[in-house]
């Protein structure tokens, strides 16, 4: 506010409505990331990426997405975008536009990309929560869950972009939900860098018309959610229209290849005001708001500028290419309007009905936002002890409880509603195995038709770990996502990362946790040589209920990978392959480190120790990743099946591998030793279950690495566990029944 | 000579690129034709040995799946299509293309401009993305060499349940089949709940084929199945006159 008043005094005139709105939007946390800036966090991540200086990284942080080289001719990009606020108050519209927005980031990469993969990741309260326990002003999580699935199908299927993975997780802190979507894109390498618009270039607005929908999305989403937010900010949420976006998704590569695009960006938060301001930052821009196609003629200047109506992109078109661009857009039935020009005066100007409604210096818009010092203070540690192990004979009960847990259960009833094979590039979709329902934990496609070079993407999201240790959460998120990619065959020397943070409103304690998390991932990324190339933070995960309670989201960090696979005909999948094969645990498993596990959640506690041993240990996992990759490159890959351990521990992956292959396993828990529940359920992130032939010698294959032979594959469809003299056998059918029963009723 | 196959694109079509690739991989020469440009110059289609209407959500599928595309097709192109078919040239509709062919009347009865059925909402009332097993019902030029074994193809649609007026004879091309190879109505082997397990049909003359699953997504070894390639190879072979 003071910055604006100072500026008014200096200019000798009052700012117009439109000017004030532009500044407020551009400086909101959503657009300007004020919390992160004041803590220097983004700088820290960017410094880590700069330090890695990865030769295959093409674009980092600056563009709409980050990119790595696939080969000499092609670049793949990734972006993750949260849409938490609108999805919490109007889930259908919020989730649909989440997808629409992040897809536009792929299209708006470089000088125009093409989306080849998407994701949906939702964190809500437990959908089974009694209605009375849902805070006033929040929607019931079952409603958010169902509407989000409907919205993802509604938006993503018509877009014709394969679904890479869908994840649904729960935590009591999510009345203001997490709604995250990723988009992976493909672009020719020669178009991967944007150019700066030149004076005289046409500002061409393409796509849908502009309406009163989606006003103040950026500012509303940056604020705390309160009981009355749903009614007060209703106009900030919109319903997307995928066909409008599909049309320009098809037209943009044609425009690009014809040389019609100097620069391109999507209209997201802050609408035309932000897009034109960002694109014209170096040159200046002049907008004639009367030329913007409107849904509603009564819109005023600031509403036209600020509207966040969906499915719009802004292009800088060289003037001599304008006629050709308009012709191409007409062929593809895309509406286009010349709404202004890029200038050379470094000013942001707009006219409307004959009046100048905006006249600001770019330096002021992008340089004057006041950033307050953020205080940092470690919170009091709240550890809850781990209960002692139950009797081994009770194993089946606990195993079934973990398989039935919301985070581990069969979620394919949602996943099967999203097209995973469109575009004809999919090699490994989200589900596989004998019944087609086993989660694969990875998406692999062969983006260049007829060539065997592949792209892999994986994700890790855990809402529990942050309660135990923020830095541990951050390390495990990176390791889990990377291990999942390496398990199928990703080259660890060519993996890039994408981070999405969602944290409560800034307090000294939250700031401390954020610093811990960012430092941990920055350090680990440098140690692994895997750069963060794209990311987004949302620091508004706080809700104020009608009765004055404050509900904070759990510390949330979702890490996704984007990597290269040299040859997709040599992938390794999860299902067991042949009875008699040996099962090897590769990596560390500490049965006492049960903190944050699904198992402890089923017991109603969080525990006090994550399955983590600090930065050096985490960095040391690289040796495992490299060895697996090396083995996979042999003419005869000795690894027949592999999976990366995560949520649900050793048990969940053993179950999935058995179910996927239609076989069973005999496991000797004493090969690992320690408390039996910890062996099965500790979430040993960074470790793998590996299947090798009976005559292979693991001591040679895995020399120098931590490994143990834990059992063998058997024909009978059952899992048996021995623990010293004791033995328990559970038919797979019983486990499947527990695993598949949880999710379908929640969305029926 | 390599035959030219035309692949029709309208706003909302989203499977044209992989369909073009499948044609090319099967030995044909694909060309993507914008429907608007075909309507402006209808005789253009006579340059092509066959037409394919690929999958997607043409014009958003808002009125009914494939309805607007079909209305434009019939209104502007009925005559040229009759000429095209009279010349013995085949038309293949996949997914949304199948829905469009039903809406034009070309399927099942070969009566352009007169509908005799529809592909409507799946019995699950959901979009269903799944791998399915199909069996060819009879040997035709489309299915030469593909009869007698299950074909594994991806399927992905929300509206694939065939509803036809009673009394109309149907010429079934493909059935969804169970593990024993028998036509099935059981979910999810038959994801739409289509009666009798019908997954694809011919027009009475057998030149027009509509198919709900996606053969163009099962062409390369890395797709996990190459069973779709056979359909394209047969079509290209037919167009070559071999």
mmCIF file of C-alpha atoms in Angstrom, chain A residues 529-713:
data_model
loop_
_atom_site.group_PDB
_atom_site.id
_atom_site.type_symbol
_atom_site.label_atom_id
_atom_site.label_comp_id
_atom_site.label_asym_id
_atom_site.label_seq_id
_atom_site.Cartn_x
_atom_site.Cartn_y
_atom_site.Cartn_z
ATOM 1 C CA UNK A 529 23.462 -34.261 -10.080
ATOM 2 C CA UNK A 530 19.724 -34.036 -10.723
ATOM 3 C CA UNK A 531 18.654 -30.438 -11.182
ATOM 4 C CA UNK A 532 15.341 -28.858 -10.313
ATOM 5 C CA UNK A 533 14.196 -27.315 -13.551
ATOM 6 C CA UNK A 534 10.721 -26.173 -12.651
ATOM 7 C CA UNK A 535 8.636 -25.607 -9.583
ATOM 8 C CA UNK A 536 5.935 -23.690 -7.886
ATOM 9 C CA UNK A 537 5.174 -22.712 -4.335
ATOM 10 C CA UNK A 538 1.931 -21.917 -2.638
ATOM 11 C CA UNK A 539 2.178 -20.400 0.819
ATOM 12 C CA UNK A 540 -1.512 -20.050 1.570
ATOM 13 C CA UNK A 541 -2.461 -23.410 3.023
ATOM 14 C CA UNK A 542 -4.328 -22.036 5.986
ATOM 15 C CA UNK A 543 -8.014 -21.988 6.734
ATOM 16 C CA UNK A 544 -9.809 -19.901 9.334
ATOM 17 C CA UNK A 545 -13.009 -21.653 10.379
ATOM 18 C CA UNK A 546 -16.251 -19.937 11.405
ATOM 19 C CA UNK A 547 -15.572 -20.700 15.055
ATOM 20 C CA UNK A 548 -12.154 -19.114 14.932
ATOM 21 C CA UNK A 549 -10.035 -22.242 14.580
ATOM 22 C CA UNK A 550 -7.012 -22.181 12.317
ATOM 23 C CA UNK A 551 -6.371 -25.278 10.226
ATOM 24 C CA UNK A 552 -3.014 -25.591 8.534
ATOM 25 C CA UNK A 553 -2.207 -27.942 5.688
ATOM 26 C CA UNK A 554 0.551 -30.445 6.433
ATOM 27 C CA UNK A 555 3.929 -29.428 5.024
ATOM 28 C CA UNK A 556 3.494 -30.558 1.442
ATOM 29 C CA UNK A 557 6.176 -31.149 -1.129
ATOM 30 C CA UNK A 558 5.461 -33.080 -4.289
ATOM 31 C CA UNK A 559 8.489 -34.028 -6.372
ATOM 32 C CA UNK A 560 8.138 -35.224 -9.947
ATOM 33 C CA UNK A 561 10.882 -36.499 -12.220
ATOM 34 C CA UNK A 562 11.384 -36.102 -15.912
ATOM 35 C CA UNK A 563 14.062 -38.303 -17.384
ATOM 36 C CA UNK A 564 15.474 -40.019 -20.368
ATOM 37 C CA UNK A 565 15.429 -43.732 -21.131
ATOM 38 C CA UNK A 566 17.899 -44.726 -23.836
ATOM 39 C CA UNK A 567 15.810 -47.610 -25.182
ATOM 40 C CA UNK A 568 12.203 -48.301 -24.274
ATOM 41 C CA UNK A 569 12.398 -51.869 -25.542
ATOM 42 C CA UNK A 570 14.593 -52.669 -22.509
ATOM 43 C CA UNK A 571 12.403 -51.518 -19.643
ATOM 44 C CA UNK A 572 12.027 -53.382 -16.381
ATOM 45 C CA UNK A 573 8.532 -53.781 -14.965
ATOM 46 C CA UNK A 574 7.142 -54.788 -11.575
ATOM 47 C CA UNK A 575 5.253 -58.080 -12.016
ATOM 48 C CA UNK A 576 7.005 -61.259 -10.854
ATOM 49 C CA UNK A 577 8.288 -63.155 -13.841
ATOM 50 C CA UNK A 578 9.076 -66.763 -12.892
ATOM 51 C CA UNK A 579 8.658 -69.062 -9.919
ATOM 52 C CA UNK A 580 11.973 -69.993 -8.343
ATOM 53 C CA UNK A 581 13.641 -66.632 -8.991
ATOM 54 C CA UNK A 582 15.446 -64.969 -6.094
ATOM 55 C CA UNK A 583 14.109 -61.821 -4.474
ATOM 56 C CA UNK A 584 16.736 -59.338 -3.379
ATOM 57 C CA UNK A 585 16.296 -56.311 -1.185
ATOM 58 C CA UNK A 586 18.704 -53.744 -2.572
ATOM 59 C CA UNK A 587 19.347 -50.828 -0.235
ATOM 60 C CA UNK A 588 18.789 -50.054 3.427
ATOM 61 C CA UNK A 589 15.807 -51.099 5.491
ATOM 62 C CA UNK A 590 15.685 -50.061 9.142
ATOM 63 C CA UNK A 591 12.708 -51.674 10.868
ATOM 64 C CA UNK A 592 12.756 -49.160 13.717
ATOM 65 C CA UNK A 593 12.275 -46.186 11.443
ATOM 66 C CA UNK A 594 8.522 -46.348 11.034
ATOM 67 C CA UNK A 595 7.822 -42.606 11.385
ATOM 68 C CA UNK A 596 5.243 -41.166 9.016
ATOM 69 C CA UNK A 597 4.382 -44.614 7.661
ATOM 70 C CA UNK A 598 0.980 -45.725 6.483
ATOM 71 C CA UNK A 599 1.242 -48.525 9.051
ATOM 72 C CA UNK A 600 1.549 -46.092 11.962
ATOM 73 C CA UNK A 601 -1.304 -44.058 10.475
ATOM 74 C CA UNK A 602 -3.504 -47.166 10.673
ATOM 75 C CA UNK A 603 -2.556 -47.262 14.376
ATOM 76 C CA UNK A 604 -3.443 -43.592 14.796
ATOM 77 C CA UNK A 605 0.080 -42.334 15.424
ATOM 78 C CA UNK A 606 2.861 -40.645 13.468
ATOM 79 C CA UNK A 607 6.036 -41.889 15.169
ATOM 80 C CA UNK A 608 9.271 -40.032 15.691
ATOM 81 C CA UNK A 609 11.829 -41.308 13.163
ATOM 82 C CA UNK A 610 11.489 -41.121 9.398
ATOM 83 C CA UNK A 611 13.204 -43.755 7.269
ATOM 84 C CA UNK A 612 16.032 -41.337 6.630
ATOM 85 C CA UNK A 613 19.638 -41.001 7.725
ATOM 86 C CA UNK A 614 20.541 -37.497 6.692
ATOM 87 C CA UNK A 615 22.042 -35.762 3.687
ATOM 88 C CA UNK A 616 25.106 -37.961 3.200
ATOM 89 C CA UNK A 617 23.124 -41.168 3.343
ATOM 90 C CA UNK A 618 20.621 -39.757 0.848
ATOM 91 C CA UNK A 619 23.379 -38.709 -1.542
ATOM 92 C CA UNK A 620 24.903 -42.184 -1.215
ATOM 93 C CA UNK A 621 21.799 -43.737 -2.866
ATOM 94 C CA UNK A 622 23.274 -42.623 -6.164
ATOM 95 C CA UNK A 623 25.532 -45.684 -6.136
ATOM 96 C CA UNK A 624 22.458 -47.947 -6.130
ATOM 97 C CA UNK A 625 20.793 -45.989 -8.899
ATOM 98 C CA UNK A 626 23.896 -46.157 -11.052
ATOM 99 C CA UNK A 627 24.393 -49.883 -10.487
ATOM 100 C CA UNK A 628 20.836 -50.704 -11.482
ATOM 101 C CA UNK A 629 21.149 -48.620 -14.628
ATOM 102 C CA UNK A 630 24.447 -50.294 -15.448
ATOM 103 C CA UNK A 631 22.921 -53.772 -15.029
ATOM 104 C CA UNK A 632 19.951 -52.766 -17.191
ATOM 105 C CA UNK A 633 22.330 -51.849 -20.035
ATOM 106 C CA UNK A 634 23.894 -55.326 -20.210
ATOM 107 C CA UNK A 635 22.971 -57.360 -23.297
ATOM 108 C CA UNK A 636 21.286 -59.818 -20.895
ATOM 109 C CA UNK A 637 19.802 -57.708 -18.112
ATOM 110 C CA UNK A 638 20.021 -59.887 -14.973
ATOM 111 C CA UNK A 639 17.218 -57.860 -13.346
ATOM 112 C CA UNK A 640 13.915 -59.421 -14.389
ATOM 113 C CA UNK A 641 11.572 -57.294 -12.304
ATOM 114 C CA UNK A 642 12.071 -54.385 -9.927
ATOM 115 C CA UNK A 643 10.151 -51.924 -7.821
ATOM 116 C CA UNK A 644 11.074 -48.971 -5.631
ATOM 117 C CA UNK A 645 9.850 -49.140 -2.038
ATOM 118 C CA UNK A 646 7.723 -46.276 -0.733
ATOM 119 C CA UNK A 647 4.379 -45.893 1.010
ATOM 120 C CA UNK A 648 3.222 -49.212 2.468
ATOM 121 C CA UNK A 649 6.837 -50.398 2.723
ATOM 122 C CA UNK A 650 8.205 -53.727 1.510
ATOM 123 C CA UNK A 651 4.777 -55.293 1.959
ATOM 124 C CA UNK A 652 2.877 -53.147 -0.550
ATOM 125 C CA UNK A 653 5.439 -53.677 -3.301
ATOM 126 C CA UNK A 654 5.646 -57.439 -2.677
ATOM 127 C CA UNK A 655 1.881 -57.591 -2.928
ATOM 128 C CA UNK A 656 1.799 -55.532 -6.129
ATOM 129 C CA UNK A 657 4.569 -57.553 -7.790
ATOM 130 C CA UNK A 658 2.825 -60.804 -6.903
ATOM 131 C CA UNK A 659 -0.583 -59.538 -7.994
ATOM 132 C CA UNK A 660 0.831 -58.108 -11.222
ATOM 133 C CA UNK A 661 2.507 -61.373 -12.116
ATOM 134 C CA UNK A 662 -0.196 -63.738 -10.883
ATOM 135 C CA UNK A 663 2.278 -65.502 -8.579
ATOM 136 C CA UNK A 664 3.326 -65.483 -4.952
ATOM 137 C CA UNK A 665 6.431 -65.189 -2.797
ATOM 138 C CA UNK A 666 8.051 -66.778 0.237
ATOM 139 C CA UNK A 667 9.816 -64.201 2.356
ATOM 140 C CA UNK A 668 12.177 -64.770 5.276
ATOM 141 C CA UNK A 669 11.884 -61.733 7.523
ATOM 142 C CA UNK A 670 14.943 -62.838 9.505
ATOM 143 C CA UNK A 671 17.058 -62.114 6.431
ATOM 144 C CA UNK A 672 16.513 -58.498 7.439
ATOM 145 C CA UNK A 673 15.990 -58.890 11.169
ATOM 146 C CA UNK A 674 14.375 -56.598 13.729
ATOM 147 C CA UNK A 675 10.729 -56.005 14.588
ATOM 148 C CA UNK A 676 8.545 -57.855 12.069
ATOM 149 C CA UNK A 677 6.124 -54.976 11.553
ATOM 150 C CA UNK A 678 9.025 -52.654 10.825
ATOM 151 C CA UNK A 679 10.512 -55.043 8.257
ATOM 152 C CA UNK A 680 7.232 -55.175 6.395
ATOM 153 C CA UNK A 681 5.984 -51.636 6.808
ATOM 154 C CA UNK A 682 8.950 -49.265 7.253
ATOM 155 C CA UNK A 683 8.908 -47.018 4.221
ATOM 156 C CA UNK A 684 12.415 -47.764 3.020
ATOM 157 C CA UNK A 685 12.557 -45.089 0.369
ATOM 158 C CA UNK A 686 15.580 -45.464 -1.866
ATOM 159 C CA UNK A 687 15.560 -49.273 -1.582
ATOM 160 C CA UNK A 688 14.370 -51.724 -4.240
ATOM 161 C CA UNK A 689 12.917 -55.197 -4.511
ATOM 162 C CA UNK A 690 14.719 -56.911 -7.360
ATOM 163 C CA UNK A 691 13.966 -60.276 -9.005
ATOM 164 C CA UNK A 692 16.922 -62.216 -10.423
ATOM 165 C CA UNK A 693 17.275 -65.775 -11.675
ATOM 166 C CA UNK A 694 18.004 -68.533 -9.150
ATOM 167 C CA UNK A 695 21.524 -69.159 -10.484
ATOM 168 C CA UNK A 696 22.582 -65.483 -10.506
ATOM 169 C CA UNK A 697 25.006 -64.455 -7.799
ATOM 170 C CA UNK A 698 23.760 -61.328 -6.068
ATOM 171 C CA UNK A 699 27.102 -60.868 -4.314
ATOM 172 C CA UNK A 700 28.663 -60.199 -7.709
ATOM 173 C CA UNK A 701 25.821 -58.158 -9.157
ATOM 174 C CA UNK A 702 25.481 -55.905 -6.145
ATOM 175 C CA UNK A 703 29.050 -55.947 -4.840
ATOM 176 C CA UNK A 704 29.769 -53.038 -2.533
ATOM 177 C CA UNK A 705 26.091 -52.200 -2.050
ATOM 178 C CA UNK A 706 23.718 -53.109 0.789
ATOM 179 C CA UNK A 707 21.726 -56.158 -0.359
ATOM 180 C CA UNK A 708 19.999 -59.175 1.185
ATOM 181 C CA UNK A 709 18.316 -62.221 -0.290
ATOM 182 C CA UNK A 710 14.865 -62.071 1.247
ATOM 183 C CA UNK A 711 13.078 -64.922 -0.484
ATOM 184 C CA UNK A 712 11.852 -66.306 -3.753
ATOM 185 C CA UNK A 713 9.004 -66.188 -6.211
#
